Amino acid sequence: MTAYEPPRDVVSKVRRVCTQSRHAAPARLRFSEPVLSLCFDDFPASAAAIGAPLLERYGGRGTFFASGALANAESASGRCYHANDVSDLLRAGHEIGCHTFSHCDGARSDVFATLQDIARNRDAFAAMGCAPATSLAYPYGETTIELKQALPRRIACARGISPGLNRGRVDLAQLRAYALFGVGGLTRALHALKRAARTKSWMIAFTHDICPTPSPWGTRPEDLEALLVAARKHGVVILTMSAALARGKA
Ligand SMILES: [Zn+2]
């Protein structure tokens, strides 16, 4: 299966930097203790089967960013969730976030079409018993300043894929996050976690499948556990995106 990849030309790269630097939902966040949020984008079934219980063992809960079109579908990160996974996770206290319905590239789609796609996702998950999502992750991390400004009011925070800790002045329309995959991904995340602990920041990490032989976008269970062990060692609490945001705004 060939996975879609956003354009990598220089103009697109410059546009991404500009979009990240223009705040559409400026806010100040302050935390009394460091926080880690773990996101499972595309919501592969393995993230529910292996990732969720692993988080629970460390007293944490995660955010599963789901696209309605990916239900029961084969993705580049393996088979995606079933409706039963959604209800099981909700019952255990995890969060289902919005990842648009069709997993569209928000930088290459018309803003209105993306907003319609976000609404379609809300309706698809309402049929599975979910309240409207308050957290969003842009597919491929791709967005525009226009889309950031036009997000529905119910979306309290949206997440991109640019690395960095969230503390002090942030853009709630494009929070920063670390990839838990790729060359050096885990090492960078572990360093960031130490910094988050020292500075009482909110660190967000994202991955896709959780599998002993993961896809290029996934994480091995032992690597996820290494991050959870480090979080415990450094006194970092593990919260869903919405729970973390509530702490930071308090
Ligand atoms: Zn995705």
Short mmCIF file of C-alpha atoms and ligand atoms in Angstrom, two decimals, residues 41-43 65 67 70 99 103 137-141 159 208, ligand 1:
data_model
loop_
_atom_site.label_atom_id
_atom_site.label_comp_id
_atom_site.label_asym_id
_atom_site.label_seq_id
_atom_site.Cartn_x
_atom_site.Cartn_y
_atom_site.Cartn_z
CA ASP A 41 -3.21 8.88 15.09
CA ASP A 42 -5.43 6.99 12.58
CA PHE A 43 -6.38 4.72 15.50
CA PHE A 65 -7.34 10.47 16.75
CA SER A 67 -11.12 9.25 10.98
CA LEU A 70 -10.76 4.45 8.34
CA HIS A 99 -8.72 13.38 12.65
CA HIS A 103 -8.06 11.94 6.53
CA ALA A 137 -5.07 16.34 15.06
CA TYR A 138 -4.44 17.56 11.51
CA PRO A 139 -3.80 14.59 9.19
CA TYR A 140 -0.10 14.69 8.17
CA GLY A 141 0.15 17.70 10.51
CA ARG A 159 -2.35 19.38 17.27
CA HIS A 208 0.20 5.16 15.05
ZN ZN B 1 -3.29 10.42 10.29
#
